[in-house]
Amino acid sequence: MDLGELEHHHAPKPTAEDGLDVTGRPAVEFPEPTPKTSHGPARVIAVCNQKGGVGKTTTTINLGASLASYGRRVLLVDLDPQGALSAGLGVAHHELELTVHNLLMESRISADDVLLRTRVDGVDLLPSNIDLSAAEIQLVNEVGREQTLGRALYPVLDRYDYILIDCQPSLGLLTVNALACADQVLIPMECEYFALRGLALLTDTVDKVKDRLNPRLGMAGIVVTMFDSRTLHSRDVMARVVEVFGDAVYRSVISRTVRFPETSVAGEPITSWAPKSAGANAYRALAREVIAQEK
């Protein structure tokens, strides 16, 4: 990917008067989704970035909760041994007897054995804890090791409209499992210049999985996080991301906000913790945009 000389390419600040959104493109309104009369089969989305601290888990939780608020049934899969997704939903994951690790490594364990209802109406969880860190090594000698997660999720696909998989910040075997069973990849990207370079490695991995393991794998989109419209740097990076990736960049942008750290401590999504906040509105807008892709 040729990233060009970003520091010499200064983007003007888009304004509502221009008819432009914060990505610098003509503004588009996504309508309130119509309610679902039936559910499934699920659209499986791997939320993926090999760099940590980009808002991946925050996006998984809040996009999931926002999709559920529009009447979609959602399953969240915690595929990170740190268990941040589980903790962010108020689950005491260190104390759990059964987690995604058991689901992947023990054939007698089904998704229903591991599944938890969350505090969020319409959102279920397959939780994880540090036990999952052993799975990378344990899976190496398994036959069909890249399809282990897909086989485990197959029996519950018809129950949900969306399955969002929170991947760990690496491109190891667990992340490959997520990509091998996903319909699409959603990439949260911190609005920093160096994050652009990491995208090249990630999109290369996605292309390899598509070529060798999962021909249906597509791009849901790139969601820009930690955006600050007041800074020239943020606007420059945004302009470059849109220039390189075009319509693959979601129009919904997640700005920097103090509310997100509070919600991870509270153990609930920002959409219920601070429903009128800019962060909650941004994730509801992203959910509308994701749902609009269904057609």
mmCIF file of C-alpha atoms in Angstrom, residues 115-260:
data_model
loop_
_atom_site.group_PDB
_atom_site.id
_atom_site.type_symbol
_atom_site.label_atom_id
_atom_site.label_comp_id
_atom_site.label_asym_id
_atom_site.label_seq_id
_atom_site.Cartn_x
_atom_site.Cartn_y
_atom_site.Cartn_z
ATOM 1 C CA LEU A 115 -23.498 -19.623 26.231
ATOM 2 C CA LEU A 116 -24.429 -16.861 28.677
ATOM 3 C CA ARG A 117 -27.276 -14.374 28.547
ATOM 4 C CA THR A 118 -26.009 -10.840 29.088
ATOM 5 C CA ARG A 119 -27.636 -7.869 30.811
ATOM 6 C CA VAL A 120 -28.359 -6.490 27.353
ATOM 7 C CA ASP A 121 -31.668 -7.659 25.925
ATOM 8 C CA GLY A 122 -31.111 -9.657 22.743
ATOM 9 C CA VAL A 123 -27.356 -10.146 23.273
ATOM 10 C CA ASP A 124 -25.805 -13.506 24.218
ATOM 11 C CA LEU A 125 -22.135 -14.206 24.929
ATOM 12 C CA LEU A 126 -19.615 -16.995 24.488
ATOM 13 C CA PRO A 127 -17.115 -15.889 27.176
ATOM 14 C CA SER A 128 -13.365 -16.380 27.489
ATOM 15 C CA ASN A 129 -10.607 -16.121 30.041
ATOM 16 C CA ILE A 130 -6.881 -16.780 30.215
ATOM 17 C CA ASP A 131 -7.446 -20.526 29.591
ATOM 18 C CA LEU A 132 -7.887 -19.653 25.914
ATOM 19 C CA SER A 133 -4.210 -18.707 25.654
ATOM 20 C CA ALA A 134 -3.360 -22.435 25.559
ATOM 21 C CA ALA A 135 -5.577 -23.028 22.522
ATOM 22 C CA GLU A 136 -3.103 -21.619 19.978
ATOM 23 C CA ILE A 137 -0.624 -24.379 20.856
ATOM 24 C CA GLN A 138 -3.227 -27.095 21.435
ATOM 25 C CA LEU A 139 -4.897 -26.507 18.067
ATOM 26 C CA VAL A 140 -1.675 -26.804 16.069
ATOM 27 C CA ASN A 141 -1.884 -30.608 15.868
ATOM 28 C CA GLU A 142 -5.642 -30.770 15.274
ATOM 29 C CA VAL A 143 -6.992 -31.855 11.896
ATOM 30 C CA GLY A 144 -8.865 -28.965 10.277
ATOM 31 C CA ARG A 145 -7.500 -26.658 12.962
ATOM 32 C CA GLU A 146 -8.524 -23.455 11.141
ATOM 33 C CA GLN A 147 -12.192 -24.547 11.034
ATOM 34 C CA THR A 148 -12.566 -25.434 14.723
ATOM 35 C CA LEU A 149 -14.524 -22.295 15.651
ATOM 36 C CA GLY A 150 -16.720 -22.552 12.559
ATOM 37 C CA ARG A 151 -17.725 -26.104 13.461
ATOM 38 C CA ALA A 152 -18.537 -25.023 17.022
ATOM 39 C CA LEU A 153 -20.726 -22.091 15.908
ATOM 40 C CA TYR A 154 -22.563 -23.910 13.115
ATOM 41 C CA PRO A 155 -25.375 -25.327 15.327
ATOM 42 C CA VAL A 156 -26.424 -21.848 16.555
ATOM 43 C CA LEU A 157 -26.223 -19.871 13.285
ATOM 44 C CA ASP A 158 -29.976 -19.997 12.710
ATOM 45 C CA ARG A 159 -30.792 -18.419 16.077
ATOM 46 C CA TYR A 160 -29.036 -15.107 15.509
ATOM 47 C CA ASP A 161 -29.014 -12.275 13.009
ATOM 48 C CA TYR A 162 -25.429 -11.303 13.851
ATOM 49 C CA ILE A 163 -22.465 -13.090 15.375
ATOM 50 C CA LEU A 164 -19.647 -10.673 16.238
ATOM 51 C CA ILE A 165 -16.273 -12.227 17.055
ATOM 52 C CA ASP A 166 -13.877 -10.111 19.130
ATOM 53 C CA CYS A 167 -10.432 -11.250 17.947
ATOM 54 C CA GLN A 168 -7.234 -10.951 19.941
ATOM 55 C CA PRO A 169 -4.649 -8.383 18.789
ATOM 56 C CA SER A 170 -2.583 -10.832 16.748
ATOM 57 C CA LEU A 171 -2.829 -12.689 13.459
ATOM 58 C CA GLY A 172 -2.365 -16.129 15.040
ATOM 59 C CA LEU A 173 -4.417 -19.302 14.773
ATOM 60 C CA LEU A 174 -7.355 -18.035 16.848
ATOM 61 C CA THR A 175 -7.774 -15.003 14.588
ATOM 62 C CA VAL A 176 -7.449 -17.227 11.513
ATOM 63 C CA ASN A 177 -10.260 -19.373 12.978
ATOM 64 C CA ALA A 178 -12.443 -16.270 13.206
ATOM 65 C CA LEU A 179 -11.655 -15.247 9.624
ATOM 66 C CA ALA A 180 -12.208 -18.798 8.362
ATOM 67 C CA CYS A 181 -15.797 -18.880 9.645
ATOM 68 C CA ALA A 182 -16.736 -15.227 9.069
ATOM 69 C CA ASP A 183 -18.777 -13.774 6.251
ATOM 70 C CA GLN A 184 -17.058 -10.433 6.692
ATOM 71 C CA VAL A 185 -14.294 -8.585 8.527
ATOM 72 C CA LEU A 186 -14.886 -5.328 10.384
ATOM 73 C CA ILE A 187 -11.682 -3.432 11.144
ATOM 74 C CA PRO A 188 -11.624 -0.766 13.874
ATOM 75 C CA MET A 189 -8.752 1.573 13.079
ATOM 76 C CA GLU A 190 -7.335 4.177 15.423
ATOM 77 C CA CYS A 191 -7.107 7.539 13.692
ATOM 78 C CA GLU A 192 -3.293 7.609 13.717
ATOM 79 C CA TYR A 193 -0.886 7.680 10.795
ATOM 80 C CA PHE A 194 0.992 4.514 11.827
ATOM 81 C CA ALA A 195 -2.291 2.593 12.037
ATOM 82 C CA LEU A 196 -2.494 2.853 8.254
ATOM 83 C CA ARG A 197 0.655 0.768 7.911
ATOM 84 C CA GLY A 198 -0.801 -1.995 10.084
ATOM 85 C CA LEU A 199 -3.839 -2.172 7.825
ATOM 86 C CA ALA A 200 -1.680 -3.396 4.947
ATOM 87 C CA LEU A 201 -0.552 -6.443 6.957
ATOM 88 C CA LEU A 202 -4.086 -7.163 8.113
ATOM 89 C CA THR A 203 -5.642 -6.916 4.653
ATOM 90 C CA ASP A 204 -2.889 -9.222 3.355
ATOM 91 C CA THR A 205 -3.850 -11.839 5.978
ATOM 92 C CA VAL A 206 -7.530 -11.452 5.096
ATOM 93 C CA ASP A 207 -6.694 -11.989 1.415
ATOM 94 C CA LYS A 208 -4.734 -15.166 2.227
ATOM 95 C CA VAL A 209 -7.579 -16.607 4.317
ATOM 96 C CA LYS A 210 -10.048 -15.752 1.544
ATOM 97 C CA ASP A 211 -7.815 -17.431 -1.032
ATOM 98 C CA ARG A 212 -6.994 -20.586 0.941
ATOM 99 C CA LEU A 213 -9.730 -21.195 3.518
ATOM 100 C CA ASN A 214 -12.852 -19.077 3.077
ATOM 101 C CA PRO A 215 -13.726 -17.826 -0.426
ATOM 102 C CA ARG A 216 -16.869 -16.018 0.812
ATOM 103 C CA LEU A 217 -14.916 -13.767 3.203
ATOM 104 C CA GLY A 218 -15.563 -10.112 2.418
ATOM 105 C CA MET A 219 -15.012 -6.698 3.954
ATOM 106 C CA ALA A 220 -17.785 -5.303 6.129
ATOM 107 C CA GLY A 221 -15.826 -2.092 6.499
ATOM 108 C CA ILE A 222 -13.250 -0.040 8.362
ATOM 109 C CA VAL A 223 -14.541 1.971 11.301
ATOM 110 C CA VAL A 224 -12.327 4.876 12.327
ATOM 111 C CA THR A 225 -12.029 5.177 16.114
ATOM 112 C CA MET A 226 -10.488 7.745 18.480
ATOM 113 C CA PHE A 227 -11.139 10.491 15.953
ATOM 114 C CA ASP A 228 -10.665 14.111 17.008
ATOM 115 C CA SER A 229 -12.018 16.531 14.405
ATOM 116 C CA ARG A 230 -10.210 19.432 16.118
ATOM 117 C CA THR A 231 -6.772 18.137 15.155
ATOM 118 C CA LEU A 232 -5.224 18.447 11.737
ATOM 119 C CA HIS A 233 -3.582 15.042 12.201
ATOM 120 C CA SER A 234 -6.920 13.249 12.656
ATOM 121 C CA ARG A 235 -8.411 14.966 9.618
ATOM 122 C CA ASP A 236 -5.341 14.147 7.507
ATOM 123 C CA VAL A 237 -5.421 10.468 8.479
ATOM 124 C CA MET A 238 -9.161 10.308 7.793
ATOM 125 C CA ALA A 239 -8.663 11.824 4.334
ATOM 126 C CA ARG A 240 -5.919 9.303 3.555
ATOM 127 C CA VAL A 241 -7.941 6.294 4.762
ATOM 128 C CA VAL A 242 -10.876 7.335 2.570
ATOM 129 C CA GLU A 243 -8.509 7.972 -0.336
ATOM 130 C CA VAL A 244 -7.016 4.466 -0.061
ATOM 131 C CA PHE A 245 -10.081 2.425 0.948
ATOM 132 C CA GLY A 246 -12.969 4.475 -0.449
ATOM 133 C CA ASP A 247 -16.438 3.134 0.315
ATOM 134 C CA ALA A 248 -14.978 0.404 2.543
ATOM 135 C CA VAL A 249 -14.694 3.123 5.221
ATOM 136 C CA TYR A 250 -17.848 3.462 7.308
ATOM 137 C CA ARG A 251 -19.330 6.952 7.483
ATOM 138 C CA SER A 252 -20.018 6.453 11.175
ATOM 139 C CA VAL A 253 -16.937 7.577 13.081
ATOM 140 C CA ILE A 254 -16.156 6.973 16.750
ATOM 141 C CA SER A 255 -14.703 10.101 18.347
ATOM 142 C CA ARG A 256 -12.458 10.208 21.394
ATOM 143 C CA THR A 257 -14.628 10.325 24.490
ATOM 144 C CA VAL A 258 -14.118 10.022 28.233
ATOM 145 C CA ARG A 259 -17.216 7.864 28.534
ATOM 146 C CA PHE A 260 -15.714 4.656 27.124
#
